[in-house]
Short mmCIF file of C-alpha atoms in Angstrom, two decimals:
data_model
loop_
_atom_site.label_atom_id
_atom_site.label_comp_id
_atom_site.label_asym_id
_atom_site.label_seq_id
_atom_site.Cartn_x
_atom_site.Cartn_y
_atom_site.Cartn_z
CA UNK V 198 11.49 -4.65 -6.93
CA UNK V 199 12.15 -2.82 -10.21
CA UNK V 200 13.16 -6.13 -11.83
CA UNK V 201 9.86 -7.73 -10.73
CA UNK V 202 7.88 -4.87 -12.27
CA UNK V 203 9.76 -5.20 -15.58
CA UNK V 204 9.19 -8.98 -15.63
CA UNK V 205 5.50 -8.47 -14.84
CA UNK V 206 5.14 -5.91 -17.67
CA UNK V 207 6.87 -8.24 -20.14
CA UNK V 208 4.58 -11.12 -19.17
CA UNK V 209 1.56 -8.86 -19.51
CA UNK V 210 2.69 -7.61 -22.94
CA UNK V 211 3.30 -11.13 -24.28
CA UNK V 212 0.05 -12.48 -22.86
CA UNK V 213 -2.02 -9.67 -24.47
CA UNK V 214 -0.34 -10.20 -27.85
CA UNK V 215 -0.89 -13.94 -27.67
CA UNK V 216 -4.63 -13.61 -26.96
CA UNK V 217 -5.45 -10.99 -29.59
CA UNK V 218 -6.92 -13.72 -31.84
CA UNK V 219 -8.68 -16.93 -31.02
CA UNK V 220 -6.32 -19.86 -30.99
CA UNK V 221 -8.66 -22.16 -32.92
CA UNK V 222 -9.73 -21.43 -36.48
CA UNK V 223 -12.88 -23.17 -37.65
CA UNK V 224 -12.64 -24.21 -41.29
CA UNK V 225 -15.77 -23.91 -43.42
CA UNK V 226 -16.84 -27.33 -44.76
CA UNK V 227 -20.07 -26.19 -46.45
CA UNK V 228 -21.28 -22.72 -47.51
CA UNK V 229 -22.14 -20.37 -44.67
CA UNK V 230 -24.84 -17.83 -45.57
CA UNK V 231 -23.83 -14.38 -44.33
CA UNK V 232 -26.58 -12.37 -46.04
CA UNK V 233 -29.91 -12.85 -47.83
CA UNK V 234 -32.36 -10.70 -49.71
CA UNK V 235 -35.63 -11.62 -51.41
CA UNK V 236 -36.90 -10.52 -54.80
CA UNK V 237 -40.00 -12.05 -56.33
CA UNK V 238 -39.90 -15.85 -55.99
CA UNK V 239 -36.14 -15.84 -55.44
CA UNK V 240 -33.54 -15.26 -52.76
CA UNK V 241 -30.09 -13.79 -53.25
CA UNK V 242 -27.60 -15.29 -50.79
CA UNK V 243 -24.11 -14.10 -49.90
CA UNK V 244 -22.24 -17.33 -49.11
CA UNK V 245 -18.81 -18.01 -47.65
CA UNK V 246 -17.74 -21.17 -49.47
CA UNK V 247 -14.09 -21.40 -48.46
CA UNK V 248 -12.54 -19.77 -45.45
CA UNK V 249 -12.48 -19.64 -41.71
CA UNK V 250 -14.06 -18.18 -38.61
CA UNK V 251 -11.95 -16.58 -35.90
CA UNK V 252 -12.41 -14.09 -33.11
CA UNK V 253 -10.12 -11.08 -32.95
CA UNK V 254 -9.79 -9.43 -29.56
CA UNK V 255 -7.40 -6.67 -30.60
CA UNK V 256 -9.03 -3.23 -30.40
CA UNK V 257 -9.80 -1.95 -33.89
CA UNK V 258 -12.10 -2.44 -36.88
CA UNK V 259 -11.78 -6.24 -36.89
CA UNK V 260 -12.73 -6.62 -33.22
CA UNK V 261 -14.98 -9.58 -32.54
CA UNK V 262 -16.04 -12.45 -34.80
CA UNK V 263 -14.66 -12.60 -38.35
CA UNK V 264 -15.83 -14.82 -41.21
CA UNK V 265 -12.98 -14.50 -43.72
CA UNK V 266 -12.45 -16.18 -47.07
CA UNK V 267 -13.91 -16.65 -50.52
CA UNK V 268 -17.49 -15.51 -51.08
CA UNK V 269 -20.10 -15.88 -53.79
CA UNK V 270 -23.54 -14.52 -54.55
CA UNK V 271 -26.10 -17.23 -55.32
CA UNK V 272 -29.64 -16.89 -56.68
CA UNK V 273 -31.85 -19.56 -55.15
CA UNK V 274 -35.52 -20.47 -55.34
CA UNK V 275 -37.44 -19.22 -52.28
CA UNK V 276 -37.87 -22.02 -49.75
CA UNK V 277 -35.36 -24.26 -51.52
CA UNK V 278 -31.63 -25.01 -51.50
CA UNK V 279 -31.62 -25.12 -55.30
CA UNK V 280 -28.96 -22.75 -56.67
CA UNK V 281 -30.00 -21.26 -60.02
CA UNK V 282 -26.89 -19.16 -60.61
CA UNK V 283 -23.78 -18.07 -58.74
CA UNK V 284 -21.15 -15.37 -59.04
CA UNK V 285 -17.76 -15.51 -57.33
CA UNK V 286 -16.95 -12.25 -55.53
CA UNK V 287 -13.33 -13.05 -54.70
CA UNK V 288 -10.36 -13.69 -56.95
CA UNK V 289 -7.39 -16.00 -56.45
CA UNK V 290 -5.59 -13.93 -53.80
CA UNK V 291 -8.60 -11.94 -52.59
CA UNK V 292 -10.69 -12.55 -49.48
CA UNK V 293 -13.63 -10.78 -47.91
CA UNK V 294 -14.46 -10.49 -44.22
CA UNK V 295 -17.85 -10.07 -42.54
CA UNK V 296 -18.50 -10.02 -38.82
CA UNK V 297 -22.17 -10.96 -38.76
CA UNK V 298 -25.02 -11.91 -41.05
CA UNK V 299 -27.03 -9.08 -42.59
CA UNK V 300 -29.91 -8.32 -44.94
CA UNK V 301 -29.10 -7.78 -48.62
CA UNK V 302 -30.98 -4.81 -50.09
CA UNK V 303 -32.00 -6.23 -53.49
CA UNK V 304 -33.89 -3.70 -55.63
CA UNK V 305 -34.20 -2.44 -59.19
CA UNK V 306 -32.45 0.89 -58.72
CA UNK V 307 -32.54 2.14 -62.30
CA UNK V 308 -35.87 0.64 -63.47
CA UNK V 309 -34.19 -1.47 -66.16
CA UNK V 310 -35.70 -4.79 -65.05
CA UNK V 311 -32.46 -5.97 -63.44
CA UNK V 312 -32.12 -6.19 -59.68
CA UNK V 313 -29.15 -4.50 -58.03
CA UNK V 314 -27.36 -5.09 -54.72
CA UNK V 315 -24.39 -3.44 -53.00
CA UNK V 316 -21.84 -5.50 -51.07
CA UNK V 317 -19.46 -3.57 -48.84
CA UNK V 318 -16.25 -3.93 -46.92
CA UNK V 319 -14.86 -1.81 -44.10
CA UNK V 320 -13.11 1.33 -45.38
CA UNK V 321 -12.65 3.68 -42.41
CA UNK V 322 -14.71 4.95 -39.52
CA UNK V 323 -16.39 7.36 -42.00
CA UNK V 324 -17.25 5.02 -44.88
CA UNK V 325 -17.29 1.56 -46.39
CA UNK V 326 -16.22 0.53 -49.89
CA UNK V 327 -18.94 -1.04 -52.05
CA UNK V 328 -19.29 -2.88 -55.32
CA UNK V 329 -22.61 -3.02 -57.17
CA UNK V 330 -23.86 -6.28 -58.68
CA UNK V 331 -26.92 -6.99 -60.80
CA UNK V 332 -29.24 -9.92 -61.47
CA UNK V 333 -30.58 -9.93 -65.02
CA UNK V 334 -33.93 -11.27 -66.31
CA UNK V 335 -32.33 -14.74 -66.75
CA UNK V 336 -31.28 -14.71 -63.06
CA UNK V 337 -27.59 -14.44 -64.00
CA UNK V 338 -25.43 -12.34 -61.67
CA UNK V 339 -22.90 -9.78 -62.91
CA UNK V 340 -20.76 -6.90 -61.72
CA UNK V 341 -21.10 -3.29 -62.92
CA UNK V 342 -17.49 -2.74 -64.02
CA UNK V 343 -18.34 0.73 -65.37
CA UNK V 344 -19.41 1.87 -61.89
CA UNK V 345 -16.42 0.41 -60.06
CA UNK V 346 -15.96 0.78 -56.33
CA UNK V 347 -18.21 3.24 -54.47
CA UNK V 348 -17.15 5.05 -51.30
CA UNK V 349 -20.31 5.58 -49.26
CA UNK V 350 -20.73 7.00 -45.76
CA UNK V 351 -22.63 4.03 -44.41
CA UNK V 352 -21.56 1.28 -42.06
CA UNK V 353 -24.15 -1.17 -43.41
CA UNK V 354 -22.75 -4.01 -45.51
CA UNK V 355 -25.61 -3.70 -48.02
CA UNK V 356 -27.24 -0.27 -47.82
CA UNK V 357 -30.35 0.83 -49.69
CA UNK V 358 -29.64 3.78 -51.96
CA UNK V 359 -31.94 6.62 -52.94
CA UNK V 360 -33.06 7.25 -56.50
CA UNK V 361 -33.67 10.78 -57.74
CA UNK V 362 -34.98 10.92 -61.28
CA UNK V 363 -32.60 8.79 -63.32
CA UNK V 364 -29.70 9.12 -60.83
CA UNK V 365 -28.66 6.93 -57.92
CA UNK V 366 -27.81 9.16 -54.95
CA UNK V 367 -25.57 8.49 -51.96
CA UNK V 368 -23.49 10.47 -49.48
CA UNK V 369 -19.79 10.49 -48.75
CA UNK V 370 -18.28 12.22 -45.72
CA UNK V 371 -15.25 14.25 -46.82
CA UNK V 372 -12.78 14.71 -43.95
CA UNK V 373 -11.01 17.55 -45.73
CA UNK V 374 -14.24 19.55 -45.97
CA UNK V 375 -15.64 18.30 -42.67
CA UNK V 376 -19.01 17.71 -44.33
CA UNK V 377 -21.03 15.17 -46.29
CA UNK V 378 -21.03 15.39 -50.08
CA UNK V 379 -23.92 14.11 -52.18
CA UNK V 380 -22.82 11.92 -55.10
CA UNK V 381 -25.03 11.00 -58.09
CA UNK V 382 -24.31 8.09 -60.43
#
């Protein structure tokens, strides 16, 4: 009887490990739009242009559908597939992962005439890690290297930030303090 229980537990352990991810990956053959945001007569699209889709059934932050691979931001004319400019978000060995499509919050945060957008990735249960990109008056996309990566207590992939005077304001939950801290950039 004890031997049967051990065999059953081994079979159960191997079967759970084997089914933690879907067995079939779907390769992306054309760009998949994971996020969009409008500004004026234009649309900013977050597009997966090389990668895969898979479902992860292991309990944790990647649970569920996952669109993983190389992403770009593309400025397009509203109501058209015409791409006016694009900016690659991922490097040679880098990939991004999103679990569902979402709205991009495209806005001129610092009143300089350029539109800004945040794109995030899972950090922990308390925050996501974001990078801020801009679209200039010529519709070219760039990355604010001087700002770097922002740690923000939001689970949205593209949150809207507050502006107070000439500062961009966001919150970060500090586990050590057990409280939210207000950050100004």
